[in-house]
CSV table of C-alpha atoms in Angstrom, one decimal:
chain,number,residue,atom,x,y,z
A,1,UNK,CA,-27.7,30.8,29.6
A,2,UNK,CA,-31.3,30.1,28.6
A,3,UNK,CA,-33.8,32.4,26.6
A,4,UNK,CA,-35.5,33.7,29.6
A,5,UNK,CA,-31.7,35.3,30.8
A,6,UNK,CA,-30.6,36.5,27.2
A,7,UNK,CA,-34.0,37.9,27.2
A,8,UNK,CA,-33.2,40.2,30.3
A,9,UNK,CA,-29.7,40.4,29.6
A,10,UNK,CA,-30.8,42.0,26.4
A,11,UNK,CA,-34.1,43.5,27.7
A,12,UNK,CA,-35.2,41.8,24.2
A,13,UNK,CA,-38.7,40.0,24.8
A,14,UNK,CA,-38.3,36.4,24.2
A,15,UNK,CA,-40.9,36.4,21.6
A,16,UNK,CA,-38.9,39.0,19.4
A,17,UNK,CA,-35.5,36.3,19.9
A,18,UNK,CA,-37.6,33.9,18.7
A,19,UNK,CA,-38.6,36.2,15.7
A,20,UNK,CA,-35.0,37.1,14.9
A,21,UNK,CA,-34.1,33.5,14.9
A,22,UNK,CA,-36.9,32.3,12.5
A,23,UNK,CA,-35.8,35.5,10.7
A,24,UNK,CA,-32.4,34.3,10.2
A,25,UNK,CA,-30.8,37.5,12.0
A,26,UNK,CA,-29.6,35.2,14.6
A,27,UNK,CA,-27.5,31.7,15.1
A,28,UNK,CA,-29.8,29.6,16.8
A,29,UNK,CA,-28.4,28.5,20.4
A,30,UNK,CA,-26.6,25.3,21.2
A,31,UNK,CA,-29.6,22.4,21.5
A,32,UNK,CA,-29.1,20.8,24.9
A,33,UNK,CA,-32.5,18.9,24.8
A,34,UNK,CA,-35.1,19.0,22.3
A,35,UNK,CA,-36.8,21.8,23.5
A,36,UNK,CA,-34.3,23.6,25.2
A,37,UNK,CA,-31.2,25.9,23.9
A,38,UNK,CA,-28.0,27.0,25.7
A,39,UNK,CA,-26.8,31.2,24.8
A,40,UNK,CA,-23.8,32.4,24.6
A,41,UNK,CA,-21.7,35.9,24.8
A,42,UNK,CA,-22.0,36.2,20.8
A,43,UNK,CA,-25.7,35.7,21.3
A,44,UNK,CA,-25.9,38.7,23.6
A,45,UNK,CA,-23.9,40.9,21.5
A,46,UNK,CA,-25.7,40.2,18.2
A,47,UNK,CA,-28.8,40.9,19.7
A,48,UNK,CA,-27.6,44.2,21.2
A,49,UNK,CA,-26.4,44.8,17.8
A,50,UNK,CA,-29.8,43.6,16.0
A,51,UNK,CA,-31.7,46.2,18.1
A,52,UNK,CA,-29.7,49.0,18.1
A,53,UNK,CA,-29.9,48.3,14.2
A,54,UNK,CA,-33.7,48.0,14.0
A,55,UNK,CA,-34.4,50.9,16.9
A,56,UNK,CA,-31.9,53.9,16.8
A,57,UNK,CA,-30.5,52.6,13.3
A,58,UNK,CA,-34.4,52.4,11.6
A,59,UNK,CA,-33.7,49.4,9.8
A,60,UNK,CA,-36.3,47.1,8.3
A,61,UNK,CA,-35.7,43.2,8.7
A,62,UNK,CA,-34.3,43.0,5.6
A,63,UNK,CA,-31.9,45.7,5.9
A,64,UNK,CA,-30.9,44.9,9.4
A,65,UNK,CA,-30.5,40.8,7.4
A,66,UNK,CA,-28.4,42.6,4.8
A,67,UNK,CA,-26.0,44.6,7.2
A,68,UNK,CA,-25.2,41.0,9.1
A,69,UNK,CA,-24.6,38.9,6.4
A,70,UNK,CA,-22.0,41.3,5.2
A,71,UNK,CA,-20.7,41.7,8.9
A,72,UNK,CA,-20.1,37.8,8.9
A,73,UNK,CA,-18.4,37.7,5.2
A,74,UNK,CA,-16.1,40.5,6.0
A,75,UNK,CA,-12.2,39.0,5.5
A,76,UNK,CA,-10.4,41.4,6.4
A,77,UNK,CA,-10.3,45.0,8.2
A,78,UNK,CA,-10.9,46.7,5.5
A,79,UNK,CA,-13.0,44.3,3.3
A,80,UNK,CA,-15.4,44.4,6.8
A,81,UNK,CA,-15.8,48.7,6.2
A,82,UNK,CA,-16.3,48.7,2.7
A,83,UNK,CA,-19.2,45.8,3.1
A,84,UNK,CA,-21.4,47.5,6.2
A,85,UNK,CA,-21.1,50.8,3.9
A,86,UNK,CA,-22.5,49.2,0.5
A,87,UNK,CA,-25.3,47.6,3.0
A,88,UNK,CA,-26.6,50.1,4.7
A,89,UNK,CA,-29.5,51.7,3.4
A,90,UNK,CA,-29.8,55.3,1.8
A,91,UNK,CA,-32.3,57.6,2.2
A,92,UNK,CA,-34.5,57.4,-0.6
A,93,UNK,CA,-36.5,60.3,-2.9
A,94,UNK,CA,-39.2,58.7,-4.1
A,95,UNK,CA,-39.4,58.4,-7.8
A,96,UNK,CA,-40.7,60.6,-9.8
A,97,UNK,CA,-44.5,61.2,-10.7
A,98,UNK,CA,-45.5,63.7,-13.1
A,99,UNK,CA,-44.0,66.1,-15.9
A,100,UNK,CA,-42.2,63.5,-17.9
A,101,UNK,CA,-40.0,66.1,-19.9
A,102,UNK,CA,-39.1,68.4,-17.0
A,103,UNK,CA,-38.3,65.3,-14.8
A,104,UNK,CA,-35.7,64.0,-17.8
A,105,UNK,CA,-34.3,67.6,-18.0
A,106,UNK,CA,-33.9,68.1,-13.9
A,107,UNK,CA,-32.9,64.4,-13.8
A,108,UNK,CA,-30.0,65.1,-16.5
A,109,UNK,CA,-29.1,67.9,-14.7
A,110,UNK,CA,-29.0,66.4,-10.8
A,111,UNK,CA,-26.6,63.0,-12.6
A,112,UNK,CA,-24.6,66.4,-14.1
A,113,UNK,CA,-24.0,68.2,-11.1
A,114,UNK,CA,-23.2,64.7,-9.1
A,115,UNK,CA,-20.2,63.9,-11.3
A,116,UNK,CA,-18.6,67.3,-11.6
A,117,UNK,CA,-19.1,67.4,-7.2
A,118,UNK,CA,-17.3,64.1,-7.3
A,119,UNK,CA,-14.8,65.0,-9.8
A,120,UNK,CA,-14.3,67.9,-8.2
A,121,UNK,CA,-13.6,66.4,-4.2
A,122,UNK,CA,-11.5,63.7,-6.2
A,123,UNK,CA,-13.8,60.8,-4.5
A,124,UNK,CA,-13.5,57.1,-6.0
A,125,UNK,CA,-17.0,56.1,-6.2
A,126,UNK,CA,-18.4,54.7,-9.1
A,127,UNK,CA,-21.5,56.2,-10.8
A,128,UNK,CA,-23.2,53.0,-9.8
A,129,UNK,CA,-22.5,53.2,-6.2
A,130,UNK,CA,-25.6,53.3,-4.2
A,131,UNK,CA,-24.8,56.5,-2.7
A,132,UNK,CA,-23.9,58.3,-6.1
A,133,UNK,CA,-27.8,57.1,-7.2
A,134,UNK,CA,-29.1,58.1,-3.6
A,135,UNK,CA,-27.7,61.6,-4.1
A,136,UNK,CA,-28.5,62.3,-7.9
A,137,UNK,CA,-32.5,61.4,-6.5
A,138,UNK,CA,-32.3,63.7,-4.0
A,139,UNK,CA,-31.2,66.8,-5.5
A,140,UNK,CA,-33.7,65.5,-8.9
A,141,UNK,CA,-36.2,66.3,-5.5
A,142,UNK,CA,-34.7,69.5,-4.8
A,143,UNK,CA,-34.7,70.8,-8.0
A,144,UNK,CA,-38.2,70.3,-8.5
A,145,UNK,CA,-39.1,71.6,-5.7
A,146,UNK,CA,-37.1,75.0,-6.8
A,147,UNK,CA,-34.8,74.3,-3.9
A,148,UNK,CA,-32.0,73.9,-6.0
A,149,UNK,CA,-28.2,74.6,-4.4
A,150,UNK,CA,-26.8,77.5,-5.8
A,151,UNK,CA,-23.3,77.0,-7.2
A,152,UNK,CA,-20.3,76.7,-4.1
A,153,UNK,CA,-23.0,75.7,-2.1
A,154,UNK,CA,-22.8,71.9,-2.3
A,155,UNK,CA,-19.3,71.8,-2.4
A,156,UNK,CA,-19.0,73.6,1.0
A,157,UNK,CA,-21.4,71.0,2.6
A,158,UNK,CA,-19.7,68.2,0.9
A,159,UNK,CA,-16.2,69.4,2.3
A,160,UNK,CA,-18.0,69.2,5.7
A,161,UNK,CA,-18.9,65.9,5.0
A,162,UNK,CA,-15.3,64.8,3.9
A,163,UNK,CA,-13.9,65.8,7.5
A,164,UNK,CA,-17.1,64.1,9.1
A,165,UNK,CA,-16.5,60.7,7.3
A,166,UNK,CA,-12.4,60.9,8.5
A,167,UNK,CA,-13.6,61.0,12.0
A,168,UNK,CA,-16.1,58.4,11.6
A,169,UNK,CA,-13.5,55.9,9.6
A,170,UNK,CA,-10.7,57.1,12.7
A,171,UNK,CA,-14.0,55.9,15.2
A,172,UNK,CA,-14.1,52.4,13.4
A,173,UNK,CA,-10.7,51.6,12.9
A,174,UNK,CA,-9.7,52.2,17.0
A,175,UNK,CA,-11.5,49.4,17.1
A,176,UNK,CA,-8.8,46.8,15.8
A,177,UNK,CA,-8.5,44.7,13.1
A,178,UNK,CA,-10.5,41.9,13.9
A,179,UNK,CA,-12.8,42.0,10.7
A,180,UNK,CA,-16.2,41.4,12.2
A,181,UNK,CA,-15.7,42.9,15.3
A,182,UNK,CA,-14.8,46.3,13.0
A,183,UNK,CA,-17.4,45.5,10.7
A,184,UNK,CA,-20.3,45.6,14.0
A,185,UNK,CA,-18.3,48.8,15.0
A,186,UNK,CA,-18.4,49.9,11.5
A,187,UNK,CA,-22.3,49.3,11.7
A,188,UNK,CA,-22.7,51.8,15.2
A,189,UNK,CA,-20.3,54.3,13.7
A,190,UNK,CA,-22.0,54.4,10.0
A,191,UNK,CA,-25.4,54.1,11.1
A,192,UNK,CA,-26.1,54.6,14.3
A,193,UNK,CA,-24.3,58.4,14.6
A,194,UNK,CA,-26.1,59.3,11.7
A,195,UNK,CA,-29.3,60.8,14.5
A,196,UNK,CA,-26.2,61.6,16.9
A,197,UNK,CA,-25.0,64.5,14.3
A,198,UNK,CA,-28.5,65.2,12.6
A,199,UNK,CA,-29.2,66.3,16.0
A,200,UNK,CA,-25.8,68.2,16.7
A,201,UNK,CA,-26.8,69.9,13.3
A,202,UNK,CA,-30.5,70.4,14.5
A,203,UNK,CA,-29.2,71.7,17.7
A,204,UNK,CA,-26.8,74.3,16.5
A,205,UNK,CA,-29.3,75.7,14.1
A,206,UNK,CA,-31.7,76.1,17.3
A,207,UNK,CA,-28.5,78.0,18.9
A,208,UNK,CA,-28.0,79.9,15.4
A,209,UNK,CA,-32.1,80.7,15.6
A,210,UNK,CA,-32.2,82.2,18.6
A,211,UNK,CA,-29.0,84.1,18.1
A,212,UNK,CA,-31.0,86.2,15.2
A,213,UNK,CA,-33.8,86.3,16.9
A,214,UNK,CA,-31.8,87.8,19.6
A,215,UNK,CA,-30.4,90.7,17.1
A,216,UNK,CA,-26.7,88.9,18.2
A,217,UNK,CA,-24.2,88.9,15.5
A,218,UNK,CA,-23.8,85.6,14.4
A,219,UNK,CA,-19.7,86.2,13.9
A,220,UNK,CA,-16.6,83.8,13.5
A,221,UNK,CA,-14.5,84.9,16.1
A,222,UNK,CA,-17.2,83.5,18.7
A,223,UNK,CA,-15.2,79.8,17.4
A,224,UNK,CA,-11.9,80.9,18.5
A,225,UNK,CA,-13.7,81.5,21.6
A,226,UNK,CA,-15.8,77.8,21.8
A,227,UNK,CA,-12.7,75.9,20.3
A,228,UNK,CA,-10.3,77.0,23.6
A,229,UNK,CA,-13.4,76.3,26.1
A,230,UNK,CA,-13.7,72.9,24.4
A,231,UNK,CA,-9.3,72.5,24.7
A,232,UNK,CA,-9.8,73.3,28.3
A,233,UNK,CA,-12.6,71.0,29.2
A,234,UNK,CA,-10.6,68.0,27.3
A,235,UNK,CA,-7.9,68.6,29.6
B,1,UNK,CA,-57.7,75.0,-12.1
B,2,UNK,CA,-59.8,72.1,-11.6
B,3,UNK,CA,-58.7,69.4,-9.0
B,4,UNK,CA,-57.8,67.0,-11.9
B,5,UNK,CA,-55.2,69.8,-13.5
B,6,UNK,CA,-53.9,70.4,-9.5
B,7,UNK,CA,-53.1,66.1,-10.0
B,8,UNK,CA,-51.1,66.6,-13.6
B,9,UNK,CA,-49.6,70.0,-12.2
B,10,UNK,CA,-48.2,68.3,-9.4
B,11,UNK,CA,-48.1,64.8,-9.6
B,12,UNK,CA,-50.3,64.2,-7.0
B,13,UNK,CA,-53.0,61.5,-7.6
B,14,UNK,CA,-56.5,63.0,-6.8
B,15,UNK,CA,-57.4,60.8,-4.1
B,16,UNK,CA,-54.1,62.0,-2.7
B,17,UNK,CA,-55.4,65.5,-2.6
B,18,UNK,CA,-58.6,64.8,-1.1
B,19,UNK,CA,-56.8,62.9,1.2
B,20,UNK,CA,-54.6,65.5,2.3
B,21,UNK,CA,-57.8,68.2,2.1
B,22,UNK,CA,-59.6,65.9,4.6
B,23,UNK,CA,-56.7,65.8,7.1
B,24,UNK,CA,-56.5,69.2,7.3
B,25,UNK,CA,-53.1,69.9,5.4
B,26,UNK,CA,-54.2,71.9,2.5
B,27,UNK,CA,-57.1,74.4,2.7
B,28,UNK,CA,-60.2,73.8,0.6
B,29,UNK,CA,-60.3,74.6,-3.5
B,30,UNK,CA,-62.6,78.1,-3.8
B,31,UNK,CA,-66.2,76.7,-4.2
B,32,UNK,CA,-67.4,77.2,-7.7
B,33,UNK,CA,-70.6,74.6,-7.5
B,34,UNK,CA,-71.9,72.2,-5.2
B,35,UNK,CA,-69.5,69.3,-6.7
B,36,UNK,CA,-66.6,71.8,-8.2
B,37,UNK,CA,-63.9,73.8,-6.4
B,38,UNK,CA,-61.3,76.0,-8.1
B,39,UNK,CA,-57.8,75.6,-7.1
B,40,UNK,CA,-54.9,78.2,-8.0
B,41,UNK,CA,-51.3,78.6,-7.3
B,42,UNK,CA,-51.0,78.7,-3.6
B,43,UNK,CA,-52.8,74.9,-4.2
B,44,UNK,CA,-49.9,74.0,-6.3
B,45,UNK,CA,-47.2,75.0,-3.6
B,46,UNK,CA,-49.0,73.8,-0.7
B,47,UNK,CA,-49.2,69.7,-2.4
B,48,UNK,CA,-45.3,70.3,-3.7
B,49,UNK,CA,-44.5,71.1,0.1
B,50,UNK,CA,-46.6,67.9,0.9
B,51,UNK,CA,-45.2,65.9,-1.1
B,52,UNK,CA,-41.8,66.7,-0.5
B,53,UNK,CA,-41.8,66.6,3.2
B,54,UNK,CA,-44.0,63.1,3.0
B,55,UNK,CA,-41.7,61.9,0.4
B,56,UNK,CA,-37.8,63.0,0.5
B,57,UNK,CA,-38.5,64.1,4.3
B,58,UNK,CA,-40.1,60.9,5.3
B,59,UNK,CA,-42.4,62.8,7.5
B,60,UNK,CA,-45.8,61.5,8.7
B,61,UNK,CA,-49.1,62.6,8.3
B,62,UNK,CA,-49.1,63.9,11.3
B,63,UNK,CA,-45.8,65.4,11.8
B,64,UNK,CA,-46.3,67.1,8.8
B,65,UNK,CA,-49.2,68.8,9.6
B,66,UNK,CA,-47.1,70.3,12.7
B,67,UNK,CA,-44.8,71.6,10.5
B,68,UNK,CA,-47.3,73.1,8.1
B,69,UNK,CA,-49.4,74.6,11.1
B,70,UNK,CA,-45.4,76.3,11.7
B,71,UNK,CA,-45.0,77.9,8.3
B,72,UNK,CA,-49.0,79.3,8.5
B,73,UNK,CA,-48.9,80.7,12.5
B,74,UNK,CA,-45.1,82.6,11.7
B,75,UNK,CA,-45.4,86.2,11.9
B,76,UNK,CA,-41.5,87.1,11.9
B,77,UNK,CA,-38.8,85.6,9.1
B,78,UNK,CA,-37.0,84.3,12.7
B,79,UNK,CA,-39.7,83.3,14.4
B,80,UNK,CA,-40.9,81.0,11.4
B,81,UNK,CA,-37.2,79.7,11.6
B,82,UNK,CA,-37.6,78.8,15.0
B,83,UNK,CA,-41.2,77.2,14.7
B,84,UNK,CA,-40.1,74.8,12.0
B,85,UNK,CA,-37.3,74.2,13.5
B,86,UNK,CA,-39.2,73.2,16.8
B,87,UNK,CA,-41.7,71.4,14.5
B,88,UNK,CA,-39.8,69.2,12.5
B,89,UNK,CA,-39.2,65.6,14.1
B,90,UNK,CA,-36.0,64.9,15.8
B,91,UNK,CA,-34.8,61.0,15.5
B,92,UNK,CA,-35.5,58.8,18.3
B,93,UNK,CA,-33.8,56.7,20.2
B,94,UNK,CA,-36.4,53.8,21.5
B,95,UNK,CA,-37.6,53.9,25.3
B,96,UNK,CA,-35.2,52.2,27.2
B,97,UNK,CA,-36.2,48.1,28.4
B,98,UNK,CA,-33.7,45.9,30.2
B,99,UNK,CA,-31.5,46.7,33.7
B,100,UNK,CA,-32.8,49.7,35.0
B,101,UNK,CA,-29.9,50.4,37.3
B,102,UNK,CA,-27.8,50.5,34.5
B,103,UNK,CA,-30.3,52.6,32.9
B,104,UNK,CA,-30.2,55.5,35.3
B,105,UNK,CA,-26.7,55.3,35.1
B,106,UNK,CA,-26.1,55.7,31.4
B,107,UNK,CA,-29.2,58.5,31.4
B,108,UNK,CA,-27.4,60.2,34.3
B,109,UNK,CA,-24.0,60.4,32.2
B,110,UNK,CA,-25.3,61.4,28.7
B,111,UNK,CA,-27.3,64.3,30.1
B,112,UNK,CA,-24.1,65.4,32.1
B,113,UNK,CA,-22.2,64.7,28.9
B,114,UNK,CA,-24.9,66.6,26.7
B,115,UNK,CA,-25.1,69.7,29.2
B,116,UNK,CA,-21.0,70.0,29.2
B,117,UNK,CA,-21.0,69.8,25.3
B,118,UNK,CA,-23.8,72.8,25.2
B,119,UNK,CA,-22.0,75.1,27.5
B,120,UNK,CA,-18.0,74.4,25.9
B,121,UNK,CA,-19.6,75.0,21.9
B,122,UNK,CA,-22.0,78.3,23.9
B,123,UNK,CA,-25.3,76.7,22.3
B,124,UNK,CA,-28.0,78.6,23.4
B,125,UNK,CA,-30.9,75.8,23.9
B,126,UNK,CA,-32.6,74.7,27.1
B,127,UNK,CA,-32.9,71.5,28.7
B,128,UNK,CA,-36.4,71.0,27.3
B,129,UNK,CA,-35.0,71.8,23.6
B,130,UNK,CA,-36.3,68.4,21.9
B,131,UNK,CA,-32.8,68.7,20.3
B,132,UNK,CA,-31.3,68.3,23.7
B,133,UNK,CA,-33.8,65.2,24.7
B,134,UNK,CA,-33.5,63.5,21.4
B,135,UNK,CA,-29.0,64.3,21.9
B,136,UNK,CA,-29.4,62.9,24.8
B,137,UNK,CA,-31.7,59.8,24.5
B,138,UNK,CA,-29.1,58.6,20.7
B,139,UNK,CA,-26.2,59.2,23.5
B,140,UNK,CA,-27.9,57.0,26.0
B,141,UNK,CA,-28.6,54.1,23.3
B,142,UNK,CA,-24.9,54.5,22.0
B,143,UNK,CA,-23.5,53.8,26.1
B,144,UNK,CA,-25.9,51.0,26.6
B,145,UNK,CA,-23.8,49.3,23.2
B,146,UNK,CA,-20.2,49.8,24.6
B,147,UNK,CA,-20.1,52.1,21.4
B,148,UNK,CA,-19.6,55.6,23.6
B,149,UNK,CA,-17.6,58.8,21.7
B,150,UNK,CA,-14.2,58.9,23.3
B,151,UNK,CA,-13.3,62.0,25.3
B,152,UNK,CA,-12.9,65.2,22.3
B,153,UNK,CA,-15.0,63.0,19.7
B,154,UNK,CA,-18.2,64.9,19.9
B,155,UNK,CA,-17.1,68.0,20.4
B,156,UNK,CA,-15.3,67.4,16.6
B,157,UNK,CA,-18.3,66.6,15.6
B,158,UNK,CA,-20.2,69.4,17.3
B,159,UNK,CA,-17.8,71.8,15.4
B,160,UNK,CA,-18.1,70.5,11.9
B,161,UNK,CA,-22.2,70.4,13.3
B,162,UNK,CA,-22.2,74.4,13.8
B,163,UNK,CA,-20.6,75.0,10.2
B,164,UNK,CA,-23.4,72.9,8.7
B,165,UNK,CA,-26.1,75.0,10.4
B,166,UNK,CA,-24.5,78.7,9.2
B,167,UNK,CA,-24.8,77.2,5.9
B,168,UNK,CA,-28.0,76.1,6.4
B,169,UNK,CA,-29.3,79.4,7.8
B,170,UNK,CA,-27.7,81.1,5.3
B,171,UNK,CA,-29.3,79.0,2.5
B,172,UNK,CA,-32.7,79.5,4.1
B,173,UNK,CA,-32.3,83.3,4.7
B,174,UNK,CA,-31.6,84.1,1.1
B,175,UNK,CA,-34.9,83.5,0.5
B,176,UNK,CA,-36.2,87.1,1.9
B,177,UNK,CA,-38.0,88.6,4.7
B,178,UNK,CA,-41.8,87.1,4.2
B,179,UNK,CA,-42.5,84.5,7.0
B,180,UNK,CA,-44.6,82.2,5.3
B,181,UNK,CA,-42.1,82.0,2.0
B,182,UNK,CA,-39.0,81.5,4.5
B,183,UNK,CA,-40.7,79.2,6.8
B,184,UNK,CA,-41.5,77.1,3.5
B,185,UNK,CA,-38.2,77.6,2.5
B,186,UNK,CA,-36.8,76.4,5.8
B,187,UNK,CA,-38.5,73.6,6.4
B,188,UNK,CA,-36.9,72.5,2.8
B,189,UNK,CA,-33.8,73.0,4.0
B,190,UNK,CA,-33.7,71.5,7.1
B,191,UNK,CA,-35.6,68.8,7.0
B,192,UNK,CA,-35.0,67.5,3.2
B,193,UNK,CA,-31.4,68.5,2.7
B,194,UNK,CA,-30.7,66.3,5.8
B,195,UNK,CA,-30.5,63.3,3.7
B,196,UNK,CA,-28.2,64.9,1.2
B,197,UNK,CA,-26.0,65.6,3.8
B,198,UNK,CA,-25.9,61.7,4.7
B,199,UNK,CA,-25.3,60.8,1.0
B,200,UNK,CA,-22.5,63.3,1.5
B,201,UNK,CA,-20.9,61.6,4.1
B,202,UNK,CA,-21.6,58.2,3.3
B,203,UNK,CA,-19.8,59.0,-0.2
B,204,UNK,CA,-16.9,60.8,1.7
B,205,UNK,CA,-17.0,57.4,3.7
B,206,UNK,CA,-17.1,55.2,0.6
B,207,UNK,CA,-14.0,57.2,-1.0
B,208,UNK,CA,-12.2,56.8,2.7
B,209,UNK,CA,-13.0,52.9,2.8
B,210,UNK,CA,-11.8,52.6,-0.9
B,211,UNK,CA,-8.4,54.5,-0.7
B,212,UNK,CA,-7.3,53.0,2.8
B,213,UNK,CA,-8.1,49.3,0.8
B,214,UNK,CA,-5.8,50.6,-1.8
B,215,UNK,CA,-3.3,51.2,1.0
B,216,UNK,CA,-3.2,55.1,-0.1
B,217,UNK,CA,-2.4,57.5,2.7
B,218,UNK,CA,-5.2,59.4,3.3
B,219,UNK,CA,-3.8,62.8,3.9
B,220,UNK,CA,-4.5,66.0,4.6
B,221,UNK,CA,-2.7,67.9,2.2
B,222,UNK,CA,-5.2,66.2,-0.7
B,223,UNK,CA,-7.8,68.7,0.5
B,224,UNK,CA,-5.6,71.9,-0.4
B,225,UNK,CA,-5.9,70.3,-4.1
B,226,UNK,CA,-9.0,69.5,-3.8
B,227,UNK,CA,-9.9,73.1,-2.9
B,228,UNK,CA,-8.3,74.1,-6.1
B,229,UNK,CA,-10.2,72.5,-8.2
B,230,UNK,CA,-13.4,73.5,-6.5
B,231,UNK,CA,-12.4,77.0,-7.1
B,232,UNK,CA,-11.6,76.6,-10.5
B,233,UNK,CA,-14.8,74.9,-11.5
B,234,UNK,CA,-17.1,77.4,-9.6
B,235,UNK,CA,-15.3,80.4,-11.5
């Protein structure tokens, strides 16, 4: 096909193909004169994949160039998950400005509380991973902002967060084991769900708000409820 | 204080503060001469709270000043939880371009999809929640990419979702019974703890993608260890 199709294909303007192209985020199309390139089925799908990255996913350029050149080195399967997880970006705190001897103190104590969490859940993840950094930063925020975790309480998020990333990893693998088409479905799990269950979270604390507001009591057994209304509906 | 002991207090550069002043975020120093205001501690809170939701909560200028207008109007410990939580910006998925026929078809299913998942978990929210439009829209987005949750998915999700937000209104509610301090309070914990819960999950993620390259089962009997030694270190 020519631009103008992949264009509405896509609903991606041809000026932004052109962009990703010059950009490097995308092969360029097969010349069949000098001024005029034939598109494929792998065009359309990287595109598709470039905007969901740079729209839903947030992504800068540079991130979103990242993410694809370690989609199109993956070797195998598993290779292909591990890559798309060390290229995606974390959230960042920004660094620090201010106190100098508090920040080495609360700094100290955030890489602290990191390792015992990680000892603790037995995760392999070394203390350079980009996430292990991402985290220590964040709760360096927290604590200077007096926000602190009291003790048990990040261990019960991060238990949440165990069962969340087996359901994401159970989402990318049904996808097969060719590595880059698991390494763009890898991409759309890891990235992409992350505003899917920021908003389930956002959602049920609206629920849970109302609910006090209400005077309701906020109690467990409602689940037992919710979990054989959900059984149902699956059937 | 003087504005230039506000800056070393908090960090904040001093054309920051003005900044801030002039865009209505923070109210004005107490007037001491014609060039000189005097700031005190409620200064010092307000630029923290600033900082952290422009910083670690990635909030704009604008969005913040939403959320700040929130924590002042709140009358009632729930009602502040439900204005920050009504405030604070739900992620977007971009306007739809492209096939609109396919559009109103994908729209058509994710709000049916979005409505049934509401009334199986008994969320109370209404179809104009932003939580509900923004669920919607990252739904819509997901469909148009082929990468749709599978029949069960999102309600597993949605589950793990409602634990996360009793442990987030429980974190925010220990913080007492005066609206302004809660509302504060809340709008740390929702809005910058969300991306401590994605560091949490995209460790758990890492640890997954690392133990199914070592060809380790991932089972489920690691967490009743695991638990264990969580126990055991919080004692």
């Amino acid at each position: 096909m020519k631009i103008s199709e992949l264009s509405r294909t896509t609903g991606v303007p041809v000026a932004s193909i052109k962009y990703f192209r010059r950009q490097g985020l995308m092969p360029a199309g097969k010349a069949t004169a000098a001024t005029l390139a034939e598109y494929g089925q792998e065009h359309v799908q990287r595109l598709r994949l470039i905007k969901a990255l740079t729209t839903l996913g947030g992504l800068s350029i540079a991130a979103t160039r990242d993410v694809l050149t370690a989609v199109d080195q993956a070797h195998s399967a598993d290779s292909a998950l591990g890559a798309v997880s060390y290229a995606l970006p974390v959230p960042v705190a920004e660094s620090p400005v201010g106190d100098a001897e508090r920040e080495a103190e609360t700094g100290s104590a955030a890489e602290a509380e990191v390792a015992a969490l990680i000892a603790d859940m037995d995760w392999q993840a070394p203390s350079t991973s980009p996430h292990v950094e991402g985290l220590t930063a964040a709760l360096r925020e927290l604590k200077r902002l007096d926000a602190d975790y009291r003790p048990g309480e990040l261990a019960a998020y991060a238990e949440l967060a165990r069962s969340i990333a087996r359901l994401d990893l159970d989402r990318a693998a049904a996808f097969g084991d060719d590595p880059v088409a698991l390494a763009e479905q890898a991409v759309i799990v890891f990235a992409l769900s992350a505003p899917v269950l920021e908003l389930l979270r956002r959602l049920a604390q609206e629920d849970q708000v109302r609910r006090r507001v209400a005077g309701d009591a906020v109690d467990v057994d409602a689940d037992a409820d919710t979990d054989a209304a959900v059984d149902a509906d699956i059937d």
